Amino acid sequence: GVPGYRPVGLLGGEVLALHPSRHDVGVLPDTVLQLDGKTGVTDQSPMGNDGTYNGGMGVTDGKFVFDGTDDNISCPIVTPTSWTLAARINSDNLSANRRLALYVGDGGSNGFGIASSGNVTGRISVLFGGVAWNDSASSYTAGVDTHIVATWDGTTLTIYKDGSSVLSSTPTAPITPTGQVTVGDDNSTNSAHIGTVDDIRILDRALSAAEVLSLYNNDISDESGNGNDASMNNGVYVGENNDIVFEGGTDNITIPN
């Protein structure tokens, strides 16, 4: 397509009209931090919370790679009272528990984060308030890309795995975090993440279940009004010029008949 080109509007009679936009399927409203391996540690949100690489980590196939020793990304602290944490996580090693992939706060008793292996080894979990583990009943499979989301609306904590809720609880509210946002560990003695992390998002509101599912599916809304929303699969994404980018392999877009 032509960079920057956008159709004027619907012509009439369309049964399908897909106008992908990086704003629509990229940076969601109320995002306070968003990192993507394809664009590095430059914050894609309007907040300017750019990250810093630490420990010699790198990027492979558009994903941040962590070795589980000293690799992490540090970003300025954000302090939402209700929030969403989201990331696409692939952990190579679940031999230890408490492997944090994304954490907001310091290594003490304040903050919150998501882990592929929580207090129970291999269980998708949220570390809440810096000290309370909320282990879901859902196991994480090593070496598999998994979309993990945690939302907190001020009362209820919900954990999602690949678009589906796997835990809902009402723990005590966490202390307002201090320190920094860390990708790859949590600045404490907990185990660091081994593997990749991508599509990292923090919002200052709790996404609804429908929004979480849409984020997991990478839906593009059908503007014709016929509800033929398209799903981007296996790594398809919307580029800087609002074009749909395919990187080969099994990348595809599915549209209802």
mmCIF file of C-alpha atoms in Angstrom:
data_model
loop_
_atom_site.group_PDB
_atom_site.id
_atom_site.type_symbol
_atom_site.label_atom_id
_atom_site.label_comp_id
_atom_site.label_asym_id
_atom_site.label_seq_id
_atom_site.Cartn_x
_atom_site.Cartn_y
_atom_site.Cartn_z
ATOM 1 C CA GLY A 1 0.000 0.000 0.000
ATOM 2 C CA VAL A 2 0.898 3.660 -0.174
ATOM 3 C CA PRO A 3 2.420 4.941 3.112
ATOM 4 C CA GLY A 4 0.038 7.264 4.920
ATOM 5 C CA TYR A 5 -2.854 6.524 2.568
ATOM 6 C CA ARG A 6 -6.283 6.257 4.194
ATOM 7 C CA PRO A 7 -9.539 5.829 2.243
ATOM 8 C CA VAL A 8 -11.910 8.770 2.436
ATOM 9 C CA GLY A 9 -14.670 6.584 3.845
ATOM 10 C CA LEU A 10 -17.199 3.967 2.909
ATOM 11 C CA LEU A 11 -18.416 4.096 -0.683
ATOM 12 C CA GLY A 12 -21.677 2.244 -0.008
ATOM 13 C CA GLY A 13 -22.522 -1.409 -0.431
ATOM 14 C CA GLU A 14 -19.388 -2.745 1.250
ATOM 15 C CA VAL A 15 -19.667 -6.151 2.919
ATOM 16 C CA LEU A 16 -16.150 -5.810 4.338
ATOM 17 C CA ALA A 17 -14.015 -2.740 5.055
ATOM 18 C CA LEU A 18 -10.766 -3.157 6.964
ATOM 19 C CA HIS A 19 -8.829 0.036 7.648
ATOM 20 C CA PRO A 20 -5.981 -1.008 9.947
ATOM 21 C CA SER A 21 -4.604 1.672 12.228
ATOM 22 C CA ARG A 22 -1.651 1.461 14.572
ATOM 23 C CA HIS A 23 -3.694 3.504 17.046
ATOM 24 C CA ASP A 24 -6.680 1.173 16.864
ATOM 25 C CA VAL A 25 -4.813 -2.110 17.263
ATOM 26 C CA GLY A 26 -1.544 -0.760 18.576
ATOM 27 C CA VAL A 27 -1.548 1.768 21.424
ATOM 28 C CA LEU A 28 -4.818 1.529 23.347
ATOM 29 C CA PRO A 29 -6.364 4.516 25.151
ATOM 30 C CA ASP A 30 -5.021 5.060 28.694
ATOM 31 C CA THR A 31 -1.723 3.287 27.951
ATOM 32 C CA VAL A 32 1.101 4.591 30.172
ATOM 33 C CA LEU A 33 3.856 2.275 28.913
ATOM 34 C CA GLN A 34 4.157 0.109 25.809
ATOM 35 C CA LEU A 35 7.279 -1.641 24.539
ATOM 36 C CA ASP A 36 7.690 -3.865 21.508
ATOM 37 C CA GLY A 37 10.826 -5.718 20.469
ATOM 38 C CA LYS A 38 10.342 -4.500 16.899
ATOM 39 C CA THR A 39 10.747 -0.880 18.028
ATOM 40 C CA GLY A 40 13.106 -1.416 20.988
ATOM 41 C CA VAL A 41 12.858 0.359 24.326
ATOM 42 C CA THR A 42 11.204 3.532 22.990
ATOM 43 C CA ASP A 43 7.861 3.867 24.762
ATOM 44 C CA GLN A 44 5.068 3.785 22.170
ATOM 45 C CA SER A 45 2.601 5.420 24.582
ATOM 46 C CA PRO A 46 2.337 9.219 24.724
ATOM 47 C CA MET A 47 3.937 9.217 28.207
ATOM 48 C CA GLY A 48 7.568 8.998 27.089
ATOM 49 C CA ASN A 49 8.544 6.273 29.584
ATOM 50 C CA ASP A 50 11.465 5.009 27.507
ATOM 51 C CA GLY A 51 13.355 1.999 28.826
ATOM 52 C CA THR A 52 17.031 1.127 29.268
ATOM 53 C CA TYR A 53 18.688 -2.165 28.371
ATOM 54 C CA ASN A 54 20.656 -3.734 31.223
ATOM 55 C CA GLY A 55 22.963 -6.757 31.365
ATOM 56 C CA GLY A 56 23.775 -7.099 27.685
ATOM 57 C CA MET A 57 20.347 -8.393 26.651
ATOM 58 C CA GLY A 58 19.205 -8.276 23.055
ATOM 59 C CA VAL A 59 16.354 -8.660 20.578
ATOM 60 C CA THR A 60 15.732 -11.705 18.369
ATOM 61 C CA ASP A 61 12.906 -12.005 15.821
ATOM 62 C CA GLY A 62 11.368 -8.812 17.186
ATOM 63 C CA LYS A 63 11.227 -10.065 20.794
ATOM 64 C CA PHE A 64 13.213 -9.067 23.878
ATOM 65 C CA VAL A 65 15.486 -11.942 24.989
ATOM 66 C CA PHE A 66 16.465 -12.493 28.650
ATOM 67 C CA ASP A 67 19.142 -14.909 29.927
ATOM 68 C CA GLY A 68 17.844 -15.174 33.515
ATOM 69 C CA THR A 69 20.970 -13.742 35.146
ATOM 70 C CA ASP A 70 21.419 -9.991 34.816
ATOM 71 C CA ASP A 71 19.281 -9.111 31.796
ATOM 72 C CA ASN A 72 16.378 -6.691 32.239
ATOM 73 C CA ILE A 73 14.784 -3.530 30.926
ATOM 74 C CA SER A 74 14.220 -0.676 33.383
ATOM 75 C CA CYS A 75 11.647 2.083 32.816
ATOM 76 C CA PRO A 76 10.394 5.040 34.895
ATOM 77 C CA ILE A 77 7.847 4.131 37.563
ATOM 78 C CA VAL A 78 4.116 4.443 36.837
ATOM 79 C CA THR A 79 1.575 4.541 39.666
ATOM 80 C CA PRO A 80 -1.942 3.703 38.451
ATOM 81 C CA THR A 81 -4.563 2.901 41.115
ATOM 82 C CA SER A 82 -6.393 0.617 38.703
ATOM 83 C CA TRP A 83 -4.383 -1.037 35.981
ATOM 84 C CA THR A 84 -3.726 -3.630 33.315
ATOM 85 C CA LEU A 85 -0.430 -5.451 32.808
ATOM 86 C CA ALA A 86 -0.069 -7.408 29.571
ATOM 87 C CA ALA A 87 2.734 -9.198 27.741
ATOM 88 C CA ARG A 88 3.374 -12.028 25.324
ATOM 89 C CA ILE A 89 5.723 -14.327 27.206
ATOM 90 C CA ASN A 90 7.804 -17.337 26.204
ATOM 91 C CA SER A 91 9.717 -18.933 29.081
ATOM 92 C CA ASP A 92 12.430 -21.452 28.213
ATOM 93 C CA ASN A 93 12.906 -22.670 31.767
ATOM 94 C CA LEU A 94 10.369 -23.224 34.559
ATOM 95 C CA SER A 95 12.727 -25.172 36.827
ATOM 96 C CA ALA A 96 12.375 -22.505 39.526
ATOM 97 C CA ASN A 97 9.341 -20.699 40.885
ATOM 98 C CA ARG A 98 8.799 -16.928 41.047
ATOM 99 C CA ARG A 99 9.994 -16.056 37.557
ATOM 100 C CA LEU A 100 8.843 -12.464 36.994
ATOM 101 C CA ALA A 101 8.394 -11.215 33.435
ATOM 102 C CA LEU A 102 6.986 -7.728 34.178
ATOM 103 C CA TYR A 103 6.989 -5.874 37.500
ATOM 104 C CA VAL A 104 5.943 -2.403 38.668
ATOM 105 C CA GLY A 105 7.690 -1.350 41.885
ATOM 106 C CA ASP A 106 10.792 -2.132 43.930
ATOM 107 C CA GLY A 107 11.904 -5.400 45.487
ATOM 108 C CA GLY A 108 10.143 -4.699 48.783
ATOM 109 C CA SER A 109 6.538 -4.909 49.892
ATOM 110 C CA ASN A 110 5.007 -2.593 47.287
ATOM 111 C CA GLY A 111 4.253 -3.145 43.653
ATOM 112 C CA PHE A 112 2.761 -5.803 41.393
ATOM 113 C CA GLY A 113 3.794 -7.973 38.476
ATOM 114 C CA ILE A 114 3.075 -11.002 36.286
ATOM 115 C CA ALA A 115 4.998 -14.270 36.210
ATOM 116 C CA SER A 116 4.992 -17.391 34.051
ATOM 117 C CA SER A 117 6.028 -19.353 37.139
ATOM 118 C CA GLY A 118 4.674 -18.060 40.455
ATOM 119 C CA ASN A 119 4.857 -19.246 44.031
ATOM 120 C CA VAL A 120 3.817 -22.636 42.634
ATOM 121 C CA THR A 121 6.335 -23.622 39.962
ATOM 122 C CA GLY A 122 4.868 -23.454 36.469
ATOM 123 C CA ARG A 123 1.623 -21.678 37.438
ATOM 124 C CA ILE A 124 0.751 -18.356 35.778
ATOM 125 C CA SER A 125 0.646 -15.856 38.638
ATOM 126 C CA VAL A 126 0.516 -12.275 39.821
ATOM 127 C CA LEU A 127 2.756 -10.970 42.591
ATOM 128 C CA PHE A 128 0.471 -8.525 44.366
ATOM 129 C CA GLY A 129 1.602 -5.991 46.935
ATOM 130 C CA GLY A 130 5.165 -7.224 46.528
ATOM 131 C CA VAL A 131 4.619 -10.142 48.907
ATOM 132 C CA ALA A 132 1.319 -11.904 48.110
ATOM 133 C CA TRP A 133 1.355 -14.462 45.307
ATOM 134 C CA ASN A 134 -1.901 -15.064 43.473
ATOM 135 C CA ASP A 135 -1.348 -18.348 41.650
ATOM 136 C CA SER A 136 -3.875 -19.280 38.998
ATOM 137 C CA ALA A 137 -4.883 -22.887 38.449
ATOM 138 C CA SER A 138 -3.527 -22.638 34.911
ATOM 139 C CA SER A 139 -0.148 -24.159 34.128
ATOM 140 C CA TYR A 140 2.328 -22.489 31.809
ATOM 141 C CA THR A 141 3.988 -24.611 29.111
ATOM 142 C CA ALA A 142 7.696 -23.897 28.642
ATOM 143 C CA GLY A 143 8.705 -22.770 25.173
ATOM 144 C CA VAL A 144 5.209 -21.673 24.109
ATOM 145 C CA ASP A 145 4.270 -18.054 23.326
ATOM 146 C CA THR A 146 1.531 -17.168 25.808
ATOM 147 C CA HIS A 147 -0.424 -13.933 26.192
ATOM 148 C CA ILE A 148 -0.720 -13.124 29.911
ATOM 149 C CA VAL A 149 -2.828 -10.229 31.210
ATOM 150 C CA ALA A 150 -3.586 -9.097 34.760
ATOM 151 C CA THR A 151 -6.200 -6.450 35.565
ATOM 152 C CA TRP A 152 -7.000 -4.673 38.842
ATOM 153 C CA ASP A 153 -10.084 -2.452 39.071
ATOM 154 C CA GLY A 154 -9.569 -1.443 42.705
ATOM 155 C CA THR A 155 -11.471 -4.459 44.022
ATOM 156 C CA THR A 156 -10.990 -7.480 41.783
ATOM 157 C CA LEU A 157 -7.779 -8.980 40.419
ATOM 158 C CA THR A 158 -8.245 -10.993 37.222
ATOM 159 C CA ILE A 159 -5.625 -13.038 35.373
ATOM 160 C CA TYR A 160 -6.081 -14.005 31.721
ATOM 161 C CA LYS A 161 -4.218 -16.612 29.666
ATOM 162 C CA ASP A 162 -4.552 -16.340 25.888
ATOM 163 C CA GLY A 163 -7.732 -14.279 26.194
ATOM 164 C CA SER A 164 -9.503 -16.424 28.814
ATOM 165 C CA SER A 165 -9.844 -15.695 32.535
ATOM 166 C CA VAL A 166 -7.959 -18.196 34.733
ATOM 167 C CA LEU A 167 -8.272 -16.429 38.114
ATOM 168 C CA SER A 168 -10.532 -13.841 39.747
ATOM 169 C CA SER A 169 -9.895 -12.814 43.364
ATOM 170 C CA THR A 170 -10.374 -9.876 45.735
ATOM 171 C CA PRO A 171 -7.054 -9.413 47.563
ATOM 172 C CA THR A 172 -6.056 -6.427 49.672
ATOM 173 C CA ALA A 173 -5.079 -3.450 47.520
ATOM 174 C CA PRO A 174 -1.324 -3.158 46.930
ATOM 175 C CA ILE A 175 0.714 -0.265 48.286
ATOM 176 C CA THR A 176 1.409 2.457 45.715
ATOM 177 C CA PRO A 177 4.585 1.300 43.956
ATOM 178 C CA THR A 178 7.928 3.060 44.089
ATOM 179 C CA GLY A 179 11.163 2.296 42.282
ATOM 180 C CA GLN A 180 10.785 1.463 38.611
ATOM 181 C CA VAL A 181 9.099 -0.710 36.013
ATOM 182 C CA THR A 182 11.222 -3.750 35.231
ATOM 183 C CA VAL A 183 10.887 -6.231 32.388
ATOM 184 C CA GLY A 184 12.617 -9.560 32.978
ATOM 185 C CA ASP A 185 12.759 -9.581 36.800
ATOM 186 C CA ASP A 186 11.515 -7.638 39.842
ATOM 187 C CA ASN A 187 14.651 -6.172 41.481
ATOM 188 C CA SER A 188 14.610 -8.728 44.295
ATOM 189 C CA THR A 189 15.766 -12.252 45.093
ATOM 190 C CA ASN A 190 12.963 -13.772 43.013
ATOM 191 C CA SER A 191 14.052 -15.711 39.928
ATOM 192 C CA ALA A 192 14.560 -13.742 36.726
ATOM 193 C CA HIS A 193 12.797 -14.564 33.484
ATOM 194 C CA ILE A 194 14.521 -16.863 30.981
ATOM 195 C CA GLY A 195 13.192 -16.561 27.432
ATOM 196 C CA THR A 196 11.419 -13.803 25.528
ATOM 197 C CA VAL A 197 8.905 -11.067 26.312
ATOM 198 C CA ASP A 198 7.089 -8.933 23.743
ATOM 199 C CA ASP A 199 4.071 -6.633 23.319
ATOM 200 C CA ILE A 200 4.486 -5.206 26.834
ATOM 201 C CA ARG A 201 1.630 -2.950 27.932
ATOM 202 C CA ILE A 202 0.674 -1.119 31.104
ATOM 203 C CA LEU A 203 -2.605 0.822 31.206
ATOM 204 C CA ASP A 204 -4.002 2.963 34.008
ATOM 205 C CA ARG A 205 -7.369 1.209 33.875
ATOM 206 C CA ALA A 206 -8.605 -2.362 33.995
ATOM 207 C CA LEU A 207 -9.448 -3.698 30.535
ATOM 208 C CA SER A 208 -12.740 -5.531 30.187
ATOM 209 C CA ALA A 209 -12.803 -9.216 29.313
ATOM 210 C CA ALA A 210 -13.866 -8.316 25.765
ATOM 211 C CA GLU A 211 -10.949 -5.888 25.410
ATOM 212 C CA VAL A 212 -8.490 -8.501 26.678
ATOM 213 C CA LEU A 213 -9.797 -11.010 24.146
ATOM 214 C CA SER A 214 -9.562 -8.449 21.354
ATOM 215 C CA LEU A 215 -5.981 -7.625 22.399
ATOM 216 C CA TYR A 216 -5.065 -11.314 22.365
ATOM 217 C CA ASN A 217 -6.681 -11.839 18.947
ATOM 218 C CA ASN A 218 -5.307 -8.595 17.466
ATOM 219 C CA ASP A 219 -8.709 -7.899 15.928
ATOM 220 C CA ILE A 220 -9.219 -5.362 13.135
ATOM 221 C CA SER A 221 -12.772 -4.033 13.242
ATOM 222 C CA ASP A 222 -14.905 -4.290 10.118
ATOM 223 C CA GLU A 223 -16.057 -0.744 9.395
ATOM 224 C CA SER A 224 -18.755 -1.873 6.948
ATOM 225 C CA GLY A 225 -21.134 -2.548 9.839
ATOM 226 C CA ASN A 226 -21.462 -6.244 8.967
ATOM 227 C CA GLY A 227 -19.368 -7.462 11.882
ATOM 228 C CA ASN A 228 -16.779 -9.280 9.769
ATOM 229 C CA ASP A 229 -13.923 -8.417 12.106
ATOM 230 C CA ALA A 230 -10.553 -9.794 11.039
ATOM 231 C CA SER A 231 -8.048 -11.524 13.327
ATOM 232 C CA MET A 232 -4.278 -11.179 12.876
ATOM 233 C CA ASN A 233 -2.522 -14.457 13.628
ATOM 234 C CA ASN A 234 1.003 -15.747 14.273
ATOM 235 C CA GLY A 235 2.834 -12.440 14.373
ATOM 236 C CA VAL A 236 1.004 -10.258 11.860
ATOM 237 C CA TYR A 237 1.061 -6.634 13.024
ATOM 238 C CA VAL A 238 0.174 -3.102 11.926
ATOM 239 C CA GLY A 239 3.239 -1.128 10.844
ATOM 240 C CA GLU A 240 4.230 2.502 11.261
ATOM 241 C CA ASN A 241 2.419 3.441 8.039
ATOM 242 C CA ASN A 242 -0.845 1.744 9.126
ATOM 243 C CA ASP A 243 -0.140 -1.139 6.759
ATOM 244 C CA ILE A 244 -0.492 -4.819 7.642
ATOM 245 C CA VAL A 245 2.926 -6.457 7.914
ATOM 246 C CA PHE A 246 3.514 -10.162 7.172
ATOM 247 C CA GLU A 247 6.895 -11.646 8.088
ATOM 248 C CA GLY A 248 6.459 -15.021 6.360
ATOM 249 C CA GLY A 249 5.926 -18.467 7.837
ATOM 250 C CA THR A 250 2.421 -18.989 9.193
ATOM 251 C CA ASP A 251 1.438 -15.299 9.351
ATOM 252 C CA ASN A 252 -2.132 -14.795 8.214
ATOM 253 C CA ILE A 253 -5.361 -12.860 8.661
ATOM 254 C CA THR A 254 -8.679 -14.668 9.058
ATOM 255 C CA ILE A 255 -12.005 -13.102 8.100
ATOM 256 C CA PRO A 256 -15.480 -14.648 8.619
ATOM 257 C CA ASN A 257 -17.205 -15.992 5.481
#
